[in-house]
Each structure stands twice: as structure tokens, then as C-alpha cells.
XYZ file of N, CA and C in Angstrom:
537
model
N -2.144 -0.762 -1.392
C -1.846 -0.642 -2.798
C -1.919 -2.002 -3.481
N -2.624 -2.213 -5.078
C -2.755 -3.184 -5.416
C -2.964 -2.877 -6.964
N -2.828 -3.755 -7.838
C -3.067 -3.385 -8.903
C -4.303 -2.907 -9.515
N -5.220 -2.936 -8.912
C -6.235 -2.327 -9.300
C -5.694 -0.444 -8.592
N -5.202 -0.216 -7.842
C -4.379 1.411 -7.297
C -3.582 1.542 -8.840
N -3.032 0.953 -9.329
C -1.915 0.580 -10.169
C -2.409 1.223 -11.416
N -3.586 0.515 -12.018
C -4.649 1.085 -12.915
C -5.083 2.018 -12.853
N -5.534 2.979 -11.915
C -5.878 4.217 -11.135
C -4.867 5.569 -11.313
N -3.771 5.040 -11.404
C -2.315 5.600 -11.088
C -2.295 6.155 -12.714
N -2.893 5.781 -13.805
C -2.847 5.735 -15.140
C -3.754 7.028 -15.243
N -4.520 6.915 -14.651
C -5.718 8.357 -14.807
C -5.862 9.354 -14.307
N -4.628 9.442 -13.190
C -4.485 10.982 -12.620
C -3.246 11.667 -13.540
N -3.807 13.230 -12.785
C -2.771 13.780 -13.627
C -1.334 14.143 -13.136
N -0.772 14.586 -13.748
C 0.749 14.951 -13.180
C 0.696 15.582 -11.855
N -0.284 16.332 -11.428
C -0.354 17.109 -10.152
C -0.700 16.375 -8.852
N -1.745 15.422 -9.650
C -2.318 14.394 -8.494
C -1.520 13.337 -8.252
N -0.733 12.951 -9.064
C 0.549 11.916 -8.992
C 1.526 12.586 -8.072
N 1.983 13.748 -8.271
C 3.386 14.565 -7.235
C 2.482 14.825 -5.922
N 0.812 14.653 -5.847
C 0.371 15.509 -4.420
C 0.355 13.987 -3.689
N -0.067 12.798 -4.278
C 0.070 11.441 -3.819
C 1.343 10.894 -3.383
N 2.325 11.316 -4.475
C 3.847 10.376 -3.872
C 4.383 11.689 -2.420
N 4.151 12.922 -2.587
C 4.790 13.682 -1.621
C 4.072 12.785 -0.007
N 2.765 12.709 -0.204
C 1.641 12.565 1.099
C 2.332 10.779 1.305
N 3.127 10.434 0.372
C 3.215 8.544 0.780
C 4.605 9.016 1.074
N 5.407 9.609 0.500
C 6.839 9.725 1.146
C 6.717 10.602 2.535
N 6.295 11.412 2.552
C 5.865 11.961 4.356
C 5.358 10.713 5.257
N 4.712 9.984 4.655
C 3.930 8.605 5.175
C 5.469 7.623 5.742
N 6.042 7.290 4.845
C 6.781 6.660 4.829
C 8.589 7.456 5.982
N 7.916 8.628 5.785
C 9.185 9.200 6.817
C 9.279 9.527 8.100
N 7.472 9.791 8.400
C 7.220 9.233 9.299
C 6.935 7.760 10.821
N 7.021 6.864 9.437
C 7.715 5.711 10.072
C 8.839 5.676 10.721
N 9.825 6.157 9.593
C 11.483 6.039 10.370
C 11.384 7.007 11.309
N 10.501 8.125 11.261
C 11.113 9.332 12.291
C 10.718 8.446 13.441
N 9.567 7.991 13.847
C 8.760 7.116 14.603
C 9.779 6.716 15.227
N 9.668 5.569 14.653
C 10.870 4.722 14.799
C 12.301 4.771 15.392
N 12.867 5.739 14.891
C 14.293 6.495 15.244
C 13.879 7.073 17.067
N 12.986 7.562 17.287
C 12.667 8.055 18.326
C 12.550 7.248 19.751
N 11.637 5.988 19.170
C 11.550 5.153 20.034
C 12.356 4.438 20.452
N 13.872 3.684 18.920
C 14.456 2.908 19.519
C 16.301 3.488 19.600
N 16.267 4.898 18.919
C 17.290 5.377 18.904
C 18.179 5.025 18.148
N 17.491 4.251 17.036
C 18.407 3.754 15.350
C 17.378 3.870 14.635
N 17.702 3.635 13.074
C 17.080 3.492 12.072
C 16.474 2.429 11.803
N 15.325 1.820 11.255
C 14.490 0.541 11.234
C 15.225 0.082 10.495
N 15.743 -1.441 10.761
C 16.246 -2.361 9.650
C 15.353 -2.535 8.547
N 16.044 -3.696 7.399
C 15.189 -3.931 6.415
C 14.115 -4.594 7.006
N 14.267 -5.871 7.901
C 13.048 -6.545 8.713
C 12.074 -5.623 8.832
N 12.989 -4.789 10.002
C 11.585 -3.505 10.366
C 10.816 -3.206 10.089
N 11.101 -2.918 8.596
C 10.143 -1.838 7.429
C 9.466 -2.690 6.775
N 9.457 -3.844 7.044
C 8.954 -4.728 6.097
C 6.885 -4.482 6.674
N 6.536 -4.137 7.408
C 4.958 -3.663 7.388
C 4.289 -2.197 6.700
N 5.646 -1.707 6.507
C 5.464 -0.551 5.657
C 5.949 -1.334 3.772
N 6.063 -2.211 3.445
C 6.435 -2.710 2.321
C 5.444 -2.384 1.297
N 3.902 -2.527 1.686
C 2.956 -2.186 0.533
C 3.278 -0.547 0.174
N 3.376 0.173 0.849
C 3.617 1.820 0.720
C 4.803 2.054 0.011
N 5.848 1.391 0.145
C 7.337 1.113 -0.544
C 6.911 0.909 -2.093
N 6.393 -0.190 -2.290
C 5.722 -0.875 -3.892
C 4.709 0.312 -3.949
N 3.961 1.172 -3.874
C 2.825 2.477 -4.038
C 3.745 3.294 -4.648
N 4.760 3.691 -3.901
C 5.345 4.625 -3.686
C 6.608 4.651 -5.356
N 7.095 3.373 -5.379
C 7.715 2.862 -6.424
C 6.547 2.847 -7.716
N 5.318 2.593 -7.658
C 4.184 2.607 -8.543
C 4.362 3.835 -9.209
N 4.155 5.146 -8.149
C 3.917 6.277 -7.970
C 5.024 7.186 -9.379
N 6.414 6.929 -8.755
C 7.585 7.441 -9.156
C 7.198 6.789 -10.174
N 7.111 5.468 -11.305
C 7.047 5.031 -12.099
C 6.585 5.893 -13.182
N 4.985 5.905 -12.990
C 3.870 6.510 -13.556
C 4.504 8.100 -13.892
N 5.145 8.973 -12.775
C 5.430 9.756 -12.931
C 6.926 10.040 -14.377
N 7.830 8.981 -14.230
C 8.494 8.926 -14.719
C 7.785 8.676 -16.479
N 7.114 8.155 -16.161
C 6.531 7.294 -18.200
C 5.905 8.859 -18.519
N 5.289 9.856 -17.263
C 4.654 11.042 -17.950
C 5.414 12.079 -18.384
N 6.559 12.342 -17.837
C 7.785 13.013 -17.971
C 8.545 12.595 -19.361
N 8.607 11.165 -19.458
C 9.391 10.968 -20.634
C 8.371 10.726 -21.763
N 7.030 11.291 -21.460
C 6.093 11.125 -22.833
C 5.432 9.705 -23.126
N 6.000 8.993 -22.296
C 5.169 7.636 -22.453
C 4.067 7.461 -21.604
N 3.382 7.923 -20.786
C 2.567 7.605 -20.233
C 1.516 9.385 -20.553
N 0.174 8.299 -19.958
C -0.834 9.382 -20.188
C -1.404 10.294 -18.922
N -1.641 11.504 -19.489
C -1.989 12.295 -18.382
C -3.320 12.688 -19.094
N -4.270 13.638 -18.469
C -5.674 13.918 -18.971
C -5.061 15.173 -19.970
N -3.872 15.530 -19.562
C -3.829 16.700 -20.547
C -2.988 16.866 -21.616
N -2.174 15.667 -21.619
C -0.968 14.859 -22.252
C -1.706 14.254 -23.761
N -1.947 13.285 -23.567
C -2.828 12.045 -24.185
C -1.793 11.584 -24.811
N -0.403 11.534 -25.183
C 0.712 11.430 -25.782
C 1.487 10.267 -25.514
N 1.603 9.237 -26.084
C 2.432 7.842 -25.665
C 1.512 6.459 -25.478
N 0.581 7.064 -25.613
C -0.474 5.809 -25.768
C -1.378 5.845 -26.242
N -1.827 4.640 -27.090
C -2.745 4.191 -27.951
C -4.327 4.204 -27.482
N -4.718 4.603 -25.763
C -6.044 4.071 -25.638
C -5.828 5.859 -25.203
N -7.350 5.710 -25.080
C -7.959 7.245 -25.164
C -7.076 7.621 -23.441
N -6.971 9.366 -23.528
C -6.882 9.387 -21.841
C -7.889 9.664 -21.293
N -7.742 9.366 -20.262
C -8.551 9.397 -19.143
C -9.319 10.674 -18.859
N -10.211 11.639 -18.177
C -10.647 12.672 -17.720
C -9.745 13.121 -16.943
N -10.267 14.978 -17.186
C -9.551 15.429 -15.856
C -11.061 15.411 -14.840
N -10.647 15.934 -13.618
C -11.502 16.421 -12.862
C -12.559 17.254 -13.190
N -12.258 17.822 -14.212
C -13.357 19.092 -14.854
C -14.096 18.547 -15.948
N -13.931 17.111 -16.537
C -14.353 16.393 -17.506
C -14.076 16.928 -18.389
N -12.848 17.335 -18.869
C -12.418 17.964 -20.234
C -11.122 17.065 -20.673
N -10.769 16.436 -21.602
C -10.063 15.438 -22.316
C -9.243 15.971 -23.552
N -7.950 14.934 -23.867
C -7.966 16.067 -24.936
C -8.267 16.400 -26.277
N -9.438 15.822 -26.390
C -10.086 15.804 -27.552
C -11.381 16.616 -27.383
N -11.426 17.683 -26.249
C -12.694 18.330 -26.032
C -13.911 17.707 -25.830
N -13.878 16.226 -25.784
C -15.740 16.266 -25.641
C -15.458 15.673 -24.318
N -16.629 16.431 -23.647
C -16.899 16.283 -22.352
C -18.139 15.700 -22.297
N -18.223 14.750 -22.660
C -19.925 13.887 -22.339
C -19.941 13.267 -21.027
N -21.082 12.812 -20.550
C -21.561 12.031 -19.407
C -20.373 11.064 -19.250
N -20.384 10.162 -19.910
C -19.491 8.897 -19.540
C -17.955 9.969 -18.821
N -17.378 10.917 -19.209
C -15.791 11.439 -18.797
C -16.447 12.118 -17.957
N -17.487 12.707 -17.856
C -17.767 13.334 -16.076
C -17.673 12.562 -15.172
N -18.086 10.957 -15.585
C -18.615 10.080 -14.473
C -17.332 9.276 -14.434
N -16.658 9.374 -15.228
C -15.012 8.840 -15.232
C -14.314 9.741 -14.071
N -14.580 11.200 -14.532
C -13.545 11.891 -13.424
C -13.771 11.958 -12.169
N -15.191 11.944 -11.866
C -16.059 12.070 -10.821
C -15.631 10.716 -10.044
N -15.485 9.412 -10.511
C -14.858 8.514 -10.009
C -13.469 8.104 -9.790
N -13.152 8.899 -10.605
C -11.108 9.003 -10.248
C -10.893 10.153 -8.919
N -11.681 11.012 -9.337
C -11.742 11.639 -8.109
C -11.458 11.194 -6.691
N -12.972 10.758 -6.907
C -13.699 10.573 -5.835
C -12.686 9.214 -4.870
N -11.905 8.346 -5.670
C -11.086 7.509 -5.679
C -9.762 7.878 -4.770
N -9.106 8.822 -5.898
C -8.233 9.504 -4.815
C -8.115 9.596 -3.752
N -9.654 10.810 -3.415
C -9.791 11.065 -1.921
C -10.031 9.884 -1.238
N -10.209 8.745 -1.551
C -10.670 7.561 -0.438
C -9.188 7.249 -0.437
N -8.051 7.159 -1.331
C -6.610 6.390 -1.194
C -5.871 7.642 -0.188
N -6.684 8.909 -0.023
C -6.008 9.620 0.674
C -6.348 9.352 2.487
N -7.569 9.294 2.181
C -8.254 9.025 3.552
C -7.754 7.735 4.166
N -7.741 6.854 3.290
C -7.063 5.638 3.378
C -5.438 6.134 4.253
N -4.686 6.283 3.607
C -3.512 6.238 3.896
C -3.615 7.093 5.295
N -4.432 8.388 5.854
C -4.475 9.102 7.059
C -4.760 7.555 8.228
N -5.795 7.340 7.966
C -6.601 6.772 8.603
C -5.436 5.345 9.103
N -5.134 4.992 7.985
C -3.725 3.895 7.963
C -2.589 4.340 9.257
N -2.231 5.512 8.901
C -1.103 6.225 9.971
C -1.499 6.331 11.216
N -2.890 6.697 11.336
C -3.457 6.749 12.953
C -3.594 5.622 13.479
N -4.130 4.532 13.018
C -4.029 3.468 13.054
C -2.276 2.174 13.735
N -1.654 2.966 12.957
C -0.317 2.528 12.907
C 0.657 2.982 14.331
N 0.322 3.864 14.431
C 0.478 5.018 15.409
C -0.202 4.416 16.743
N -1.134 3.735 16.910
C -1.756 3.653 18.265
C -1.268 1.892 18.105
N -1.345 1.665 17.222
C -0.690 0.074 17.634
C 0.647 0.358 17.764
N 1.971 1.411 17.497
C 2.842 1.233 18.445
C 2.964 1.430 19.924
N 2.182 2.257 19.981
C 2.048 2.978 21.285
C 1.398 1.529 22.208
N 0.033 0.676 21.789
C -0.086 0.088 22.388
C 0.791 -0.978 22.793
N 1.835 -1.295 21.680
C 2.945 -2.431 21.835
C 3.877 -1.822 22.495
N 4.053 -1.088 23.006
C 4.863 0.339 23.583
C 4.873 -0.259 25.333
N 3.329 0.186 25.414
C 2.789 0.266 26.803
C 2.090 -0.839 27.407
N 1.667 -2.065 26.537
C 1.238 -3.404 26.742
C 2.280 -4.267 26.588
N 3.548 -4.319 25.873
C 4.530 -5.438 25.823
C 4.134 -6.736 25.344
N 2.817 -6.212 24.308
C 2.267 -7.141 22.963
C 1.572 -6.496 22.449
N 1.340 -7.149 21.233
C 0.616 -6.718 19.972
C -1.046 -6.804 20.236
N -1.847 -6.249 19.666
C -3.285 -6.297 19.909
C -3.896 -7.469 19.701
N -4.510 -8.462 20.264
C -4.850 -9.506 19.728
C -6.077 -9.197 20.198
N -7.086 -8.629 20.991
C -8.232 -9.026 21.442
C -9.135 -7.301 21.246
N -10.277 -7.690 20.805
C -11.451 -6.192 20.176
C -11.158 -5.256 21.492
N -11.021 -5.789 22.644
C -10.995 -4.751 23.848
C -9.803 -3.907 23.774
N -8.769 -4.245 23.092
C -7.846 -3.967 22.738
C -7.905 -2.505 21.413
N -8.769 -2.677 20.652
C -8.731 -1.563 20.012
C -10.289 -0.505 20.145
N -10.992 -0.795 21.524
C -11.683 -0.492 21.710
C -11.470 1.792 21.443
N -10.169 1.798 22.233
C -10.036 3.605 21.968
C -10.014 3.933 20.404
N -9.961 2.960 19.471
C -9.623 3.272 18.153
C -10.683 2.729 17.194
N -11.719 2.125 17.436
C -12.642 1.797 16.849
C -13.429 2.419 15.712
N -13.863 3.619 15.953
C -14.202 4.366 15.172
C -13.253 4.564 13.974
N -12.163 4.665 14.085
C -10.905 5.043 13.187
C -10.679 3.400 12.474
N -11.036 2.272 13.378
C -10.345 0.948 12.288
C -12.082 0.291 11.579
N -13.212 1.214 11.910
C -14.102 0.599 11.058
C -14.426 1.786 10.044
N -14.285 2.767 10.115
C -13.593 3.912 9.015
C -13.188 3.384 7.920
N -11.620 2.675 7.957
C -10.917 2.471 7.422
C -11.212 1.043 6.601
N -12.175 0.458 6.944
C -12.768 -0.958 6.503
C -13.642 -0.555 5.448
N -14.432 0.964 5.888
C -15.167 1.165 5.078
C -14.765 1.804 3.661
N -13.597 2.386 4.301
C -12.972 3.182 3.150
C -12.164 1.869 2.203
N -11.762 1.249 2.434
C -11.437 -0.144 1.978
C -12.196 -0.675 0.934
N -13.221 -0.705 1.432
C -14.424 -1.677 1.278
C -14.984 -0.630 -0.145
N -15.240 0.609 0.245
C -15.582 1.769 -0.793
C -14.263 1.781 -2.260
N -13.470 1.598 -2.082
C -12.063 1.270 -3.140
C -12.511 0.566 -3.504
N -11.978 -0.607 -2.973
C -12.108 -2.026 -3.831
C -13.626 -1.829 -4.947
N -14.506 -1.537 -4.517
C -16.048 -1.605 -5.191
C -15.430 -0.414 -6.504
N -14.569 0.632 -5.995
C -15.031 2.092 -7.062
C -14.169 1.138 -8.173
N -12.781 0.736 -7.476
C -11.366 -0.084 -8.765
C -12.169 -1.132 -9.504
N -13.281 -1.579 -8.903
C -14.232 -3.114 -9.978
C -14.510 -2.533 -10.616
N -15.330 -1.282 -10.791
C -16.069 -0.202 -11.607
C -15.678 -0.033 -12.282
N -14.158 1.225 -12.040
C -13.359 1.267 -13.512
C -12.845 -0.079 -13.920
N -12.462 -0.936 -13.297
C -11.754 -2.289 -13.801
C -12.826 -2.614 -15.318
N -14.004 -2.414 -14.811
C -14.916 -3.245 -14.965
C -15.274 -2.492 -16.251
N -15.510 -1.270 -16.353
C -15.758 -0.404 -17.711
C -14.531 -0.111 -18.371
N -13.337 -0.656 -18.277
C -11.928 -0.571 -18.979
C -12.083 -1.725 -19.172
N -12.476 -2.837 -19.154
C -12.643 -4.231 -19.838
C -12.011 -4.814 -19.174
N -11.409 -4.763 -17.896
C -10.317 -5.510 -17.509
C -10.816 -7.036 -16.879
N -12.057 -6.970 -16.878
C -12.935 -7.767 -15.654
C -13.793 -8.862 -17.114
């Protein structure tokens, strides 16, 4: 999560905001369950501190949700509390009815966005998941490629899906003027 996620967070709608924070708070409860299992307490604050970016998402998340609830923030079907146009839905319909090229290719990229912050975050957990296990059963942390050789496929996935974000968030960054 980063502020360019942050910006992103502005253009979904109320549904895609509650289907995101539910999938990061399961994310996030799964840690402690993890956790609780292995060491038979709850993770300190230290602990949790590698789950901290998901904490700040997650706080993003509730935010956004909160400004749409109290009318200050924008939803595609809202448009209510702010001065700049809203965003598309998924179906390229706005609420001013015109659905031209540019709000297809808006939604089509918020979309499409989503699903990579979703894939992202799976891909994150499996990930997370085999480096305890390996610190589990090795009695250190991964330092060497032979080391994540069973998981490879899954941590250059996740580079790509990375790599695919960052490029889509320049895009909108970049046609919202932010850049």
C-alpha cells in the first residue's frame, strides 16, 4: 500500500471498498491466527510490525469508507462532496450519464487495478506463509535463491503483479495530473 493505492481508494465504489477492507481484515487475522498457533500468544506490537503496511491499507480503507458514508467522499454513484468529477463505475456509467471512451478506459483500469491489489495481497499471504514455515523448520530467515526455490513461481508472480500496479497507479497518477 502506497499513496498512489491511496488515490485508487478514491475511485472505487462503496462495494469494492467493503469487498477490499473485509479480504485485508481476513488478511490481517490471519496473521494473528498464524501466529497464536505457533507461539501460543498473541503477536506483540514488535511482531506485527511486518504486517504494518496492511494496518495503514486497512486504516486507508476504513477512511475512504467513512468520507463515503458521511457524504464527503466520492463514489461512481455518489458524486456528492467533491468538487472534481467522479470517477467511473465498472460499467462506464458516471453520474452525469456520459459514458465516453476516456470513463470506459478509466473503469477498465480501476478495475483491472483492483484485481492486481487483490492478487497482490493472495499472492503476499502465500508468500508469508512459507517464509514462516521456512523460519519454522530452518531456524533462519531465507537469505539465499535456493532457499525460495519451492516458491518461485509465486515470488516472481508477485514482482510482476507489483511491477503491473506501480505502471497502471503512473497512468491514472499521470492522467489525474498528479505527475
Amino acid at each position: 500500500p502506497n499513496m498512489n493505492e491511496a488515490v485508487v481508494l478514491e475511485g472505487l465504489s462503496k462495494n469494492a471498498l467493503l469487498g477490499e477492507k473485509k479480504r485485508v481484515k481476513a488478511e490481517l487475522k490471519r496473521y494473528d491466527q498464524s501466529f497464536m498457533q505457533k507461539k501460543r500468544r498473541g503477536p506483540t506490537r514488535a511482531e506485527k510490525e511486518p504486517m504494518r503496511p496492511l494496518y495503514t491499507f486497512y486504516r486507508k480503507l476504513k477512511t475512504q469508507l467513512n468520507k463515503i458514508e458521511r457524504g464527503g467522499g466520492t463514489t461512481p454513484r455518489s458524486g456528492r462532496g467533491s468538487s472534481k468529477r467522479p470517477p467511473p463505475t465498472a460499467e462506464g456509467n458516471d453520474s452525469d450519464g456520459d459514458d465516453g471512451p476516456e470513463d470506459k478506459a478509466e473503469a477498465e483500469k480501476q478495475a483491472k487495478l483492483a484485481a492486481l491489489l487483490r492478487e497482490k495481497g493472495q499472492l503476499r499471504t502465500k508468500l508469508q506463509k512459507y517464509q514462516d514455515q521456512f523460519v519454522k523448520d530452518n531456524n533462519r530467515r531465507i537469505r539465499f535463491q535456493r532457499d525460495i526455490v519451492p516458491i518461485d513461481r509465486e515470488y516472481k508472480q508477485y514482482k510482476k503483479v507489483k511491477d503491473a500496479i506501480s505502471k497502471l497507479t503512473g497512468q491514472v497518477d499521470n492522467e489525474k495530473g498528479l505527475f
